[in-house]
GROMACS .gro file of C-alpha atoms in nm:
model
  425
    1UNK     CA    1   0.000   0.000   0.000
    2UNK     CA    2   0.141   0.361  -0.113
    3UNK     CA    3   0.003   0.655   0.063
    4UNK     CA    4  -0.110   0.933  -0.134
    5UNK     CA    5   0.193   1.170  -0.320
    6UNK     CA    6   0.458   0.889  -0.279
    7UNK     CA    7   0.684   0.812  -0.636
    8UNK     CA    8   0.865   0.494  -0.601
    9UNK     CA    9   1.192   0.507  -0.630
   10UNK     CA   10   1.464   0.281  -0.864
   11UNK     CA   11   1.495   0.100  -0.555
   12UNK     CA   12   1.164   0.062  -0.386
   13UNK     CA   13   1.053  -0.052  -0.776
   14UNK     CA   14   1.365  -0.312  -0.806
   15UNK     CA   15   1.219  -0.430  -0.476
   16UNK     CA   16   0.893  -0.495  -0.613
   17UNK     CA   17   0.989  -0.675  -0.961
   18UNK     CA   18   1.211  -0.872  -0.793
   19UNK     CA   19   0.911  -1.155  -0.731
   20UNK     CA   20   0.872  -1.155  -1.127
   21UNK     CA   21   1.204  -1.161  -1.274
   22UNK     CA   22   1.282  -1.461  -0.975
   23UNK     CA   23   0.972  -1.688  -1.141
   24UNK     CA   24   1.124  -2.000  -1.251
   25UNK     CA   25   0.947  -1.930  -1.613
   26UNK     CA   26   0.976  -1.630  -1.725
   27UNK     CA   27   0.812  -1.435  -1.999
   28UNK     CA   28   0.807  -1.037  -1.951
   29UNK     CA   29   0.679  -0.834  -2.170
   30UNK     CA   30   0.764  -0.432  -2.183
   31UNK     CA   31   0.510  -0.191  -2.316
   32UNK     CA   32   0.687   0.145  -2.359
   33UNK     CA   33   0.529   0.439  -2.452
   34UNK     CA   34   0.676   0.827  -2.453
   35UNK     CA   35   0.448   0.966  -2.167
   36UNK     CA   36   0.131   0.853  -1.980
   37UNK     CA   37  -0.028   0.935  -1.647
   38UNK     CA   38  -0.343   0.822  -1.443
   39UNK     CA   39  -0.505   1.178  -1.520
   40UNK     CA   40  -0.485   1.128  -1.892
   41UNK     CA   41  -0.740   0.820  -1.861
   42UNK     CA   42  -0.945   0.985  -1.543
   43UNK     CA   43  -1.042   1.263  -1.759
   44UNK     CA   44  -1.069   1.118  -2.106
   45UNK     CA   45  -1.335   0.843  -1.905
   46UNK     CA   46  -1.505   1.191  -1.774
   47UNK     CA   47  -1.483   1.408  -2.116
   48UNK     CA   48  -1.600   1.080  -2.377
   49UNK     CA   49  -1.878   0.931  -2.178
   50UNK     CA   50  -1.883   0.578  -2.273
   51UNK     CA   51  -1.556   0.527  -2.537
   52UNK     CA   52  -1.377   0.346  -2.352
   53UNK     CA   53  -0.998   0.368  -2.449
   54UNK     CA   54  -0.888   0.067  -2.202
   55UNK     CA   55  -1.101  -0.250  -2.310
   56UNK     CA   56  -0.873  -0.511  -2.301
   57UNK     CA   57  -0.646  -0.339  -1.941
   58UNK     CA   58  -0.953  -0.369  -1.695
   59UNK     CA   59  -0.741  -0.168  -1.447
   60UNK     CA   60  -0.669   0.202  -1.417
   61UNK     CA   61  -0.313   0.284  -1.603
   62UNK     CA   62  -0.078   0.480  -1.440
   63UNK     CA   63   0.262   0.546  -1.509
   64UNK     CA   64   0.359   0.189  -1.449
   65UNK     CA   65   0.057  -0.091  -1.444
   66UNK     CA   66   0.228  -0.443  -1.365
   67UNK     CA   67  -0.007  -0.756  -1.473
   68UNK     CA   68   0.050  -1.125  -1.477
   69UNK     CA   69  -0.134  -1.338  -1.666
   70UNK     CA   70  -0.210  -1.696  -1.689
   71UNK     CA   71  -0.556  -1.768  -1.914
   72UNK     CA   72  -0.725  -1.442  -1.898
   73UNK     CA   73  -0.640  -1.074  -1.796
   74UNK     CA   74  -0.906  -1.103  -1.580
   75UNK     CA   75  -0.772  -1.399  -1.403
   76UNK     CA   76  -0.431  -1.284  -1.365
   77UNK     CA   77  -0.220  -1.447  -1.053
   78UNK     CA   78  -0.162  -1.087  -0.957
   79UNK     CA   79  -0.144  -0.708  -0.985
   80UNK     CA   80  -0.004  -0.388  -0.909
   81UNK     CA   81  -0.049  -0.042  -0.995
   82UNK     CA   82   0.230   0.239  -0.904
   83UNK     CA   83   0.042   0.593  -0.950
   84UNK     CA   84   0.352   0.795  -0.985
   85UNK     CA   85   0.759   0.636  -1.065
   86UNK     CA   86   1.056   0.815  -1.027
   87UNK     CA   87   1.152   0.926  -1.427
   88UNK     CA   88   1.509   0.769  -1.363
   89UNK     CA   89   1.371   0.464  -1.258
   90UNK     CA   90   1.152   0.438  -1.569
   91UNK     CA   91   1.386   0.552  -1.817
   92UNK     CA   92   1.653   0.334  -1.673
   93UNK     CA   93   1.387   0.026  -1.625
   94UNK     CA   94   1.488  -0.162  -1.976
   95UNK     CA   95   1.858  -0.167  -1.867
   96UNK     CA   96   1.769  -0.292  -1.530
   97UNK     CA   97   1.552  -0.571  -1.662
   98UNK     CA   98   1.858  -0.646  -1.929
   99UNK     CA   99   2.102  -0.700  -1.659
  100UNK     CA  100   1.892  -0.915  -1.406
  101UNK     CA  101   1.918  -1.213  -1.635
  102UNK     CA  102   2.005  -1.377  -1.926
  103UNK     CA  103   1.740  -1.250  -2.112
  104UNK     CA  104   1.674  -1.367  -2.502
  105UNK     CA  105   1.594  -0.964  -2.611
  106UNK     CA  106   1.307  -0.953  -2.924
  107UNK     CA  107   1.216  -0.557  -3.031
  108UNK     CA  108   0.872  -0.568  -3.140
  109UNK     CA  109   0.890  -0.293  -3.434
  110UNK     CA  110   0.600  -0.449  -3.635
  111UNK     CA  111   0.313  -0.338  -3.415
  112UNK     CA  112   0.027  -0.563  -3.648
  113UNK     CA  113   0.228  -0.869  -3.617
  114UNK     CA  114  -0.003  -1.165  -3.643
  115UNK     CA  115   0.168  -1.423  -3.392
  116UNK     CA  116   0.480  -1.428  -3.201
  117UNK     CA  117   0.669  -1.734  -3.189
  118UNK     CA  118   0.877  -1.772  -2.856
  119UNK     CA  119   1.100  -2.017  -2.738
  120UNK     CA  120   0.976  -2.122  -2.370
  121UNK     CA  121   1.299  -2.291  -2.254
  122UNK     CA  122   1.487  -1.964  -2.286
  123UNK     CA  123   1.337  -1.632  -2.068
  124UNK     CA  124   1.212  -1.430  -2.358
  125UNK     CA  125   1.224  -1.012  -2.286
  126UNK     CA  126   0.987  -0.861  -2.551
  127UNK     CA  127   0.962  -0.547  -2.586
  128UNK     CA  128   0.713  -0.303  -2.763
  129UNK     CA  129   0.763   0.063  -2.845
  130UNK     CA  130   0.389   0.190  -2.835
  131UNK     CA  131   0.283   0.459  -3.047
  132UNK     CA  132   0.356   0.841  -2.884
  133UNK     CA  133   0.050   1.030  -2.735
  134UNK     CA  134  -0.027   1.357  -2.956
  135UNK     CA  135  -0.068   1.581  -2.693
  136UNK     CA  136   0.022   1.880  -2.830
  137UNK     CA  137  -0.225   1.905  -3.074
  138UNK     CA  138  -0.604   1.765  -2.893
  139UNK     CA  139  -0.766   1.518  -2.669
  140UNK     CA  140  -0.914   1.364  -2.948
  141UNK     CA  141  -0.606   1.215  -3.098
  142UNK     CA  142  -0.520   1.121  -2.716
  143UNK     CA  143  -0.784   0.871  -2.691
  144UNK     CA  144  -0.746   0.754  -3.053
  145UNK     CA  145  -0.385   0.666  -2.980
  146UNK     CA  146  -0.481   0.525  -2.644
  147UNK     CA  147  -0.729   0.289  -2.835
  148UNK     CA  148  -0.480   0.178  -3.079
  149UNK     CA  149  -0.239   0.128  -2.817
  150UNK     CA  150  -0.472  -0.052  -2.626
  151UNK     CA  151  -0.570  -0.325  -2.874
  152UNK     CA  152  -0.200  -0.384  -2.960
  153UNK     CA  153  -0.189  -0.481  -2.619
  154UNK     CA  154  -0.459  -0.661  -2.629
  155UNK     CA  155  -0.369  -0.830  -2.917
  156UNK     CA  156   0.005  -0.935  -2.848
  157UNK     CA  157  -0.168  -1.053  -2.467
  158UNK     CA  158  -0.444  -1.265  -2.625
  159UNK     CA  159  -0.205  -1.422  -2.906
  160UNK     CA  160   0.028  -1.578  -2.602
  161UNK     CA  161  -0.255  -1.675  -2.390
  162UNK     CA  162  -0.399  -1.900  -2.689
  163UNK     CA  163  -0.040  -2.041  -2.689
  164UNK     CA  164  -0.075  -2.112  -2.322
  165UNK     CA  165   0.276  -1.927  -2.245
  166UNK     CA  166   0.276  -1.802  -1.913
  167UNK     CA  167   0.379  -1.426  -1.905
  168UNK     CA  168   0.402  -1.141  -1.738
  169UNK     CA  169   0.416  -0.779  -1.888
  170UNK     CA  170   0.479  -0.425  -1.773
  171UNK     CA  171   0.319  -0.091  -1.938
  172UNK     CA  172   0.541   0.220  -1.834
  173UNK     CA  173   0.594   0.570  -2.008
  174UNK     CA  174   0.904   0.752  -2.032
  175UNK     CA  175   0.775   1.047  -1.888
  176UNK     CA  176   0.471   1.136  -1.733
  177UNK     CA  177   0.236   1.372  -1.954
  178UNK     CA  178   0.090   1.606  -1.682
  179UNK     CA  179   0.326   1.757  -1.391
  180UNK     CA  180   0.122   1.839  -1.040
  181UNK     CA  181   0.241   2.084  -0.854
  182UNK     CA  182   0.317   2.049  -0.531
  183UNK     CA  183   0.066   2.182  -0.250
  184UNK     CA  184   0.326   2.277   0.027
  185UNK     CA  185   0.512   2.508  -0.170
  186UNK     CA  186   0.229   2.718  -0.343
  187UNK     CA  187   0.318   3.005  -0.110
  188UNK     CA  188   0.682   3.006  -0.276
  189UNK     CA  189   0.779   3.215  -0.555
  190UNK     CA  190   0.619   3.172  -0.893
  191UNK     CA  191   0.966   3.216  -1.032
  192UNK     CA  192   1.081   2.909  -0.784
  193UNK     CA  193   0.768   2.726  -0.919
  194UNK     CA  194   0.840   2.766  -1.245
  195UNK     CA  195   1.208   2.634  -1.213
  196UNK     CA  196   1.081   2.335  -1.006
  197UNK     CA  197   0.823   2.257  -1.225
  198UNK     CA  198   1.096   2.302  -1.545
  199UNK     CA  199   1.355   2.066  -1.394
  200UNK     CA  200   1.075   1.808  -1.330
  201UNK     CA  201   0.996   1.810  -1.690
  202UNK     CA  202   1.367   1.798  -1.825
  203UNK     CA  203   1.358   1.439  -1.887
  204UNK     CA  204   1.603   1.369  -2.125
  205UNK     CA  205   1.922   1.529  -2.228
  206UNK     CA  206   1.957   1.735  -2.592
  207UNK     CA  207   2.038   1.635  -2.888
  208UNK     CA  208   2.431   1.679  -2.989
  209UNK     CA  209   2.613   1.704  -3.306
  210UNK     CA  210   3.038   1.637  -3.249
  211UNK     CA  211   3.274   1.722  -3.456
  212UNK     CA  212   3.591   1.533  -3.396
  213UNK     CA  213   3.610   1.572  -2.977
  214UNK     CA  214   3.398   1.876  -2.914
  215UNK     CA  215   3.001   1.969  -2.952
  216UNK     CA  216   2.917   2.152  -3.222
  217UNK     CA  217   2.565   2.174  -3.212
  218UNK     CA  218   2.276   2.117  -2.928
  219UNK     CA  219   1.886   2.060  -2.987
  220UNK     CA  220   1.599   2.026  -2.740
  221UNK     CA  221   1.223   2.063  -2.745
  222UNK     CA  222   0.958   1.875  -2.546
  223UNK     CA  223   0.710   1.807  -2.825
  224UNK     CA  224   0.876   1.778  -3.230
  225UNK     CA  225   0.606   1.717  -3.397
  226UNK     CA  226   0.508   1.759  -3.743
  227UNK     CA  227   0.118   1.677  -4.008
  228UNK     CA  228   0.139   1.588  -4.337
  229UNK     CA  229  -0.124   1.677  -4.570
  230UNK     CA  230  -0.337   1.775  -4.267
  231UNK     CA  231  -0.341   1.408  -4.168
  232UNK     CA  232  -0.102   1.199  -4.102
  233UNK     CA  233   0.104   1.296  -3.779
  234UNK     CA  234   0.467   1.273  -3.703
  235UNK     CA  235   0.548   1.269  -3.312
  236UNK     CA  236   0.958   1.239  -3.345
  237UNK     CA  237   1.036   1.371  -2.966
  238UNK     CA  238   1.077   1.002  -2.882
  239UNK     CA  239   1.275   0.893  -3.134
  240UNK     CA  240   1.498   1.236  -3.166
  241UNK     CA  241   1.579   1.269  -2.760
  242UNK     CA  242   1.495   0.935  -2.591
  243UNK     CA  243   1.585   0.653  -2.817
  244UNK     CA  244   1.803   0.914  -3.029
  245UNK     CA  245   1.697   0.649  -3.371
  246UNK     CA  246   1.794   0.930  -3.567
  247UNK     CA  247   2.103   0.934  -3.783
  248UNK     CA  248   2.264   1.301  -3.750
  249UNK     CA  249   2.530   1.164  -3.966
  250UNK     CA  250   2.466   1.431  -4.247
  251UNK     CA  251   2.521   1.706  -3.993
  252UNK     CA  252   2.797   1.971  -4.052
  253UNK     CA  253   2.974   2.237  -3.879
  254UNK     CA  254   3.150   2.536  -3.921
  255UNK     CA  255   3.287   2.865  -3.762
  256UNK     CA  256   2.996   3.050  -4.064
  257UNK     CA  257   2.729   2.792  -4.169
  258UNK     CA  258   2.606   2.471  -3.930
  259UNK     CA  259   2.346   2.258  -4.094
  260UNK     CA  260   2.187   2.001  -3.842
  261UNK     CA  261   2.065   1.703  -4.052
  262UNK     CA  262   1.806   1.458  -3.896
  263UNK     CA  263   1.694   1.145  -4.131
  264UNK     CA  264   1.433   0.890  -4.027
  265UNK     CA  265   1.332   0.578  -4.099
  266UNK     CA  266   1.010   0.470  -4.166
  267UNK     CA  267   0.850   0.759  -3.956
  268UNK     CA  268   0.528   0.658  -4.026
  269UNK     CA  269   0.267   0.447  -4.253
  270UNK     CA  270   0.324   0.555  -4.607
  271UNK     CA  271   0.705   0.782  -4.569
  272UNK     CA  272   0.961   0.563  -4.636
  273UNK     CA  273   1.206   0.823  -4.525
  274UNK     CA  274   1.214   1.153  -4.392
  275UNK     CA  275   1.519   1.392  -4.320
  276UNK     CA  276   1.508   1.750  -4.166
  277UNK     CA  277   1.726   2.028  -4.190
  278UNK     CA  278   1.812   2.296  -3.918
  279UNK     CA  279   2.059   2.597  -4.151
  280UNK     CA  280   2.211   2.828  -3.945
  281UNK     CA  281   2.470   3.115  -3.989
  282UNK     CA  282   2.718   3.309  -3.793
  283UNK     CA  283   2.760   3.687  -3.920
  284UNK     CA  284   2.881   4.031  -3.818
  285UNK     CA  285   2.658   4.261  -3.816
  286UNK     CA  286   2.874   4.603  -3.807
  287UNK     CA  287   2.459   4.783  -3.646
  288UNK     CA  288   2.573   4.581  -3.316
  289UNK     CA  289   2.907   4.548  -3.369
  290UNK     CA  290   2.909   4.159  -3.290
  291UNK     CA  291   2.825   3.827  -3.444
  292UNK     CA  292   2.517   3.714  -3.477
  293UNK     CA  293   2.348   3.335  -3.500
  294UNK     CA  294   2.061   3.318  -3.702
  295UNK     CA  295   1.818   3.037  -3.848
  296UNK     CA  296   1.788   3.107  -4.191
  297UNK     CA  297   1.551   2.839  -4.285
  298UNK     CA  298   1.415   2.426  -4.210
  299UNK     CA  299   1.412   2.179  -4.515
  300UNK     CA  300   1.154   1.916  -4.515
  301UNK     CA  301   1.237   1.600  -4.766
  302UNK     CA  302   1.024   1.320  -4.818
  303UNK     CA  303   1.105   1.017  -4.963
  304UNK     CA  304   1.441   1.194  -5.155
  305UNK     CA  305   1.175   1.371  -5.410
  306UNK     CA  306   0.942   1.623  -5.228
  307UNK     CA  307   1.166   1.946  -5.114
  308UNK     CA  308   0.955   2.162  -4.861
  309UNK     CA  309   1.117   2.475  -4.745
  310UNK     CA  310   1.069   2.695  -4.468
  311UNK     CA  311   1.205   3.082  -4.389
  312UNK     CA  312   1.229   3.125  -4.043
  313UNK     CA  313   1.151   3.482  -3.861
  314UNK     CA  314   1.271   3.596  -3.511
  315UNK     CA  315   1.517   3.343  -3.438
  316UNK     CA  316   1.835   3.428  -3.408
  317UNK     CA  317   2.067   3.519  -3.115
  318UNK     CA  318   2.394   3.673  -3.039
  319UNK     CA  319   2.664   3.426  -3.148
  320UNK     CA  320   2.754   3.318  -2.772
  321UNK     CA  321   2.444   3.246  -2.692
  322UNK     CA  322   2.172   2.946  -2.729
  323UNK     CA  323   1.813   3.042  -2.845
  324UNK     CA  324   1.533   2.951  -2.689
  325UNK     CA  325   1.161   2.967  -2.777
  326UNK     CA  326   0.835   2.852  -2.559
  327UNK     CA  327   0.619   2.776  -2.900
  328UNK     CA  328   0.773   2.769  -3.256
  329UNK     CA  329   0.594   2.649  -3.563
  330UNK     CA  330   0.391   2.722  -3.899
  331UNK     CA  331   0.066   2.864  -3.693
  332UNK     CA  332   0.039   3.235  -3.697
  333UNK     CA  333  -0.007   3.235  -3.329
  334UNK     CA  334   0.299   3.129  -3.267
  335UNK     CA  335   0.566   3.384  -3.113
  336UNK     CA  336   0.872   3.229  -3.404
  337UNK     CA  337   0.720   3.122  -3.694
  338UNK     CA  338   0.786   2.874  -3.995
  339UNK     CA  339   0.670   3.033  -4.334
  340UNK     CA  340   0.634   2.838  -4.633
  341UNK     CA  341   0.866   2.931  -4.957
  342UNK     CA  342   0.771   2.700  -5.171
  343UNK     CA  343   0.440   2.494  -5.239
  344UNK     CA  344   0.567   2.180  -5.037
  345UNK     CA  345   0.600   2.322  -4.812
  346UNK     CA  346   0.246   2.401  -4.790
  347UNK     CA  347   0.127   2.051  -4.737
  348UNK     CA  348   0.343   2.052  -4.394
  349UNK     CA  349   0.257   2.157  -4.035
  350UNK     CA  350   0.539   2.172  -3.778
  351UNK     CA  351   0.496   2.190  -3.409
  352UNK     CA  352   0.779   2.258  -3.213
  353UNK     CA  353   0.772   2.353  -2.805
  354UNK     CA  354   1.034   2.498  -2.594
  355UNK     CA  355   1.328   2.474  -2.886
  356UNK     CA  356   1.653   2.509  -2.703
  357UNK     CA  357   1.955   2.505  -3.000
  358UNK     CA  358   2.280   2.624  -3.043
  359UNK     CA  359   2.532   2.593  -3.325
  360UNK     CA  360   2.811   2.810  -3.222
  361UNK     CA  361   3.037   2.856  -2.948
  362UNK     CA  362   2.943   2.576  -2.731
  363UNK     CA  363   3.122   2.525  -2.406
  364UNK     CA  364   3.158   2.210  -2.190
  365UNK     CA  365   2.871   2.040  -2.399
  366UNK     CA  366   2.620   2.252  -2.249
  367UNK     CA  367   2.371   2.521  -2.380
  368UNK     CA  368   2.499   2.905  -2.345
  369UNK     CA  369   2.287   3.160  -2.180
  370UNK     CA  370   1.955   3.174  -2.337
  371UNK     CA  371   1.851   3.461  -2.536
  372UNK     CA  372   1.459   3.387  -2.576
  373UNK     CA  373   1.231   3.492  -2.862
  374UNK     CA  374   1.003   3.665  -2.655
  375UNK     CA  375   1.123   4.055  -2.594
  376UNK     CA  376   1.104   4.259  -2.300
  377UNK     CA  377   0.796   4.418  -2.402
  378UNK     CA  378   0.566   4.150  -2.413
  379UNK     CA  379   0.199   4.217  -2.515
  380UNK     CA  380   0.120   4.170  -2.174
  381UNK     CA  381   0.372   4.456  -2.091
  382UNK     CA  382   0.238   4.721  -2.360
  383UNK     CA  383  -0.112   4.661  -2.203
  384UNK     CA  384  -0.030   4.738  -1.851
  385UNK     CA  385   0.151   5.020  -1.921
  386UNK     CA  386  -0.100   5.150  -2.173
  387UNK     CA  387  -0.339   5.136  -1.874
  388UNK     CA  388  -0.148   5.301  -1.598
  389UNK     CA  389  -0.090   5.611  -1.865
  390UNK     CA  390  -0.441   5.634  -1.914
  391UNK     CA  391  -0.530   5.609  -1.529
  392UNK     CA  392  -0.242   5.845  -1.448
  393UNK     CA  393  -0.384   6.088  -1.709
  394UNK     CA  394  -0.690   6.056  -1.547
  395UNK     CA  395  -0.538   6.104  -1.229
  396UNK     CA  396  -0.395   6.457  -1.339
  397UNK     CA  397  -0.697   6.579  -1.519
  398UNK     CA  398  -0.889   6.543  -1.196
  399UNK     CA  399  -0.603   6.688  -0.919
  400UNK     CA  400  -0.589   6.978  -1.192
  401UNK     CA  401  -0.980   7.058  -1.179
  402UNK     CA  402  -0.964   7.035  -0.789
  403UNK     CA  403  -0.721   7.303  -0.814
  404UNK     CA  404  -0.925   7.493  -1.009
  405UNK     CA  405  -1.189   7.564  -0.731
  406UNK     CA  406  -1.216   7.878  -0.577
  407UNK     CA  407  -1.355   8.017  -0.248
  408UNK     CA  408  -1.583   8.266  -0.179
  409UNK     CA  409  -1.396   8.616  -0.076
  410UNK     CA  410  -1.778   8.784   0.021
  411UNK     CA  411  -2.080   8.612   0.247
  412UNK     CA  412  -2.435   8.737   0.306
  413UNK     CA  413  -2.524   8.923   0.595
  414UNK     CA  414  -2.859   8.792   0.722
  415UNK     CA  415  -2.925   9.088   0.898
  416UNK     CA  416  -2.811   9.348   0.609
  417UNK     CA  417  -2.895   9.414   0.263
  418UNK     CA  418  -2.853   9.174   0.045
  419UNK     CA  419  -2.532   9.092  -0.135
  420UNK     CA  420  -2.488   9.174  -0.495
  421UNK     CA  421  -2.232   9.029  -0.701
  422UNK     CA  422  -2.152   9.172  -1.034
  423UNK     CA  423  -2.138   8.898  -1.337
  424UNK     CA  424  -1.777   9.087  -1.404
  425UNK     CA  425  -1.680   8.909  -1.041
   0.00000   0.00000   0.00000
């Protein structure tokens, strides 16, 4: 029993696999998916009536549900449900499970595969790389790739139970998809907040480029994401920071031009290959009288034939520093924005949030200072101070009247004539 607020640690949740990977048979099977937490299915169950996304897990999923199986789900041997895992522990669970046994190791890339054929006398490790949540873009595509998720489960589950393998099988995220904040420290600083809440969600180191010994060129963002054709959707955060299957290969550097190259495999249904380019420059600008690094524009290929390009606007940063933006993309809403030049790049949406990159001057393989794309003057800032002029005009006008008003210098005399005042007066 876990009281309300605790997150297991590595070792409390070494401590409480240790019962499964002892079993004299063993079968384990690892769900992974990029992020996940209990709230996502509490309030998709609230906000979808009766679509259920969880038909064939009759439990509630949290960030690491635990189930062993024998005929049925619903007669497994046992349970157990962790509401909240330390990220280390999950992101460091598949090497754990790797080194507590002589494990035969099967990657299940083919998510529609029919039947899997294991080899019983051997302890089998499968594991599954779920589809990512899109939760950057709605809650509808949430549930959808719930769902799907959900039957692949079901349907890898099912296929060994009509093979009567005994099994048991784990479904963890990376990451957990919505941060609480903590209740004791709401009197703090919002600025304290804020950097709490940050480091909580700094899961996974950035992106590097090397060139010979040193780091030429660091990328981060918490959601890369990109549509096709206003349909098909590319999540690539998991596979550009977590599992880094990227090859960065075609990446170049230079003390003037830095080009960071990212090719994919198989992205998705129907794109054989994908590869996207980050072009960057370092210039003197003799205005400022210092070098300056700017994005000049993102290249989109598909497949080696369709060339999409983007110009980029408001990104760029003074040559020593890292740029950093809270929402960049092709919306118009969006602070740093992606603008078509050509009509490929048309058919393409891009969704990028807090981009972190740098690709010039990096020191000790770490991002510079931060120069953001967001000014000093925010809209936010212009309002206020639009309204204290007006209030402070205000303000004036009426001191001004009040000092305007003037005493009488003469009174009536009840008891004498009455007083006359001349309109001159």
């Amino acid at each position: 029993a876990l009281h309300e607020g605790h997150i297991v640690s590595a070792q409390e949740l070494t401590e409480l696999l240790q019962p499964v990977l002892n079993q004299n048979s063993r079968n384990l099977l690892l769900f992974l998916q990029d992020r996940l937490s209990m709230e996502d299915f509490t309030f998709l169950g609230e906000a979808y009536g009766n679509k259920n996304p969880l038909q064939h897990i009759q439990a509630s999923i949290s960030l690491l549900y635990f189930f062993r199986c024998s005929e049925s789900l619903q007669s497994s041997a046992s349970s157990l449900v962790l509401p909240a895992v330390d990220c280390k522990a999950t992101r460091n669970l598949l090497s754990f499970l790797q080194e507590s046994g002589d494990w035969k190791l099967t990657n299940i890339t083919n998510l529609h595969v029919s039947q899997l054929e294991l080899d019983t006398s051997t302890p089998n490790l499968l594991v599954v790389q779920l589809q990512p949540l899109v939760s950057a873009v709605n809650e509808i595509s949430i549930l959808e790739a719930i769902a799907e998720n959900d039957k692949i489960i079901g349907m890898l589950t099912m296929d060994l139970q009509e093979q009567g393998i005994n099994f048991s099988a784990i479904y963890t995220a990376v990451r957990p998809s919505r941060i609480s904040r903590r209740t004791d420290v709401v009197w703090e600083l919002r600025r304290q907040l804020m950097a709490t809440e940050e480091e909580d969600s700094l899961s996974y180191p950035p992106l590097n480029v090397t060139a010979g010994n040193n780091t030429c060129i660091l990328f981060y963002a918490t959601n890369f994401s990109l549509k096709a054709n206003n349909s098909v959707l590319l999540d690539l955060t998991n596979v550009t920071f977590v599992s880094q299957n990227v090859d960065i290969s075609s990446s170049a550097c230079s003390d003037s031009n830095t080009t960071l190259s990212l090719k994919y495999t198989k992205p998705v249904n129907g794109i054989s290959s994908l590869e996207i380019r980050f072009l960057m420059t370092n210039k003197f600008y003799r205005g400022s009288a210092r070098n300056w690094s700017t994005l000049e524009a993102v290249e989109i290929v598909q497949d080696g034939k369709k060339f999409a390009t983007f110009n980029v606007s408001v990104i760029s940063a003074p040559a020593e520093y890292s740029f950093h933006c809270q929402l960049v993309g092709t919306s118009n809403l969006y602070p740093a924005r992606l603008i078509p030049s050509n009509n490929d790049a048309k058919n393409w949406d891009v969704f990028i949030s807090r981009l972190q990159i740098q690709g010039f001057n990096i020191e000790n393989n770490q991002f510079s200072y931060a120069s953001d794309c967001t000014g000093f003057f925010t809209p936010g800032i212009w309002m206020g101070l639009v309204t204290s002029i007006v209030l402070l005009w205000i303000l004036a006008y009426g001191i001004h009247m009040i000092m305007q008003l003037t005493t009488n210098s003469r009174f009536d005399d009840p008891k004498g004539p009455a007083l006359s005042v001349p309109q001159t007066e």
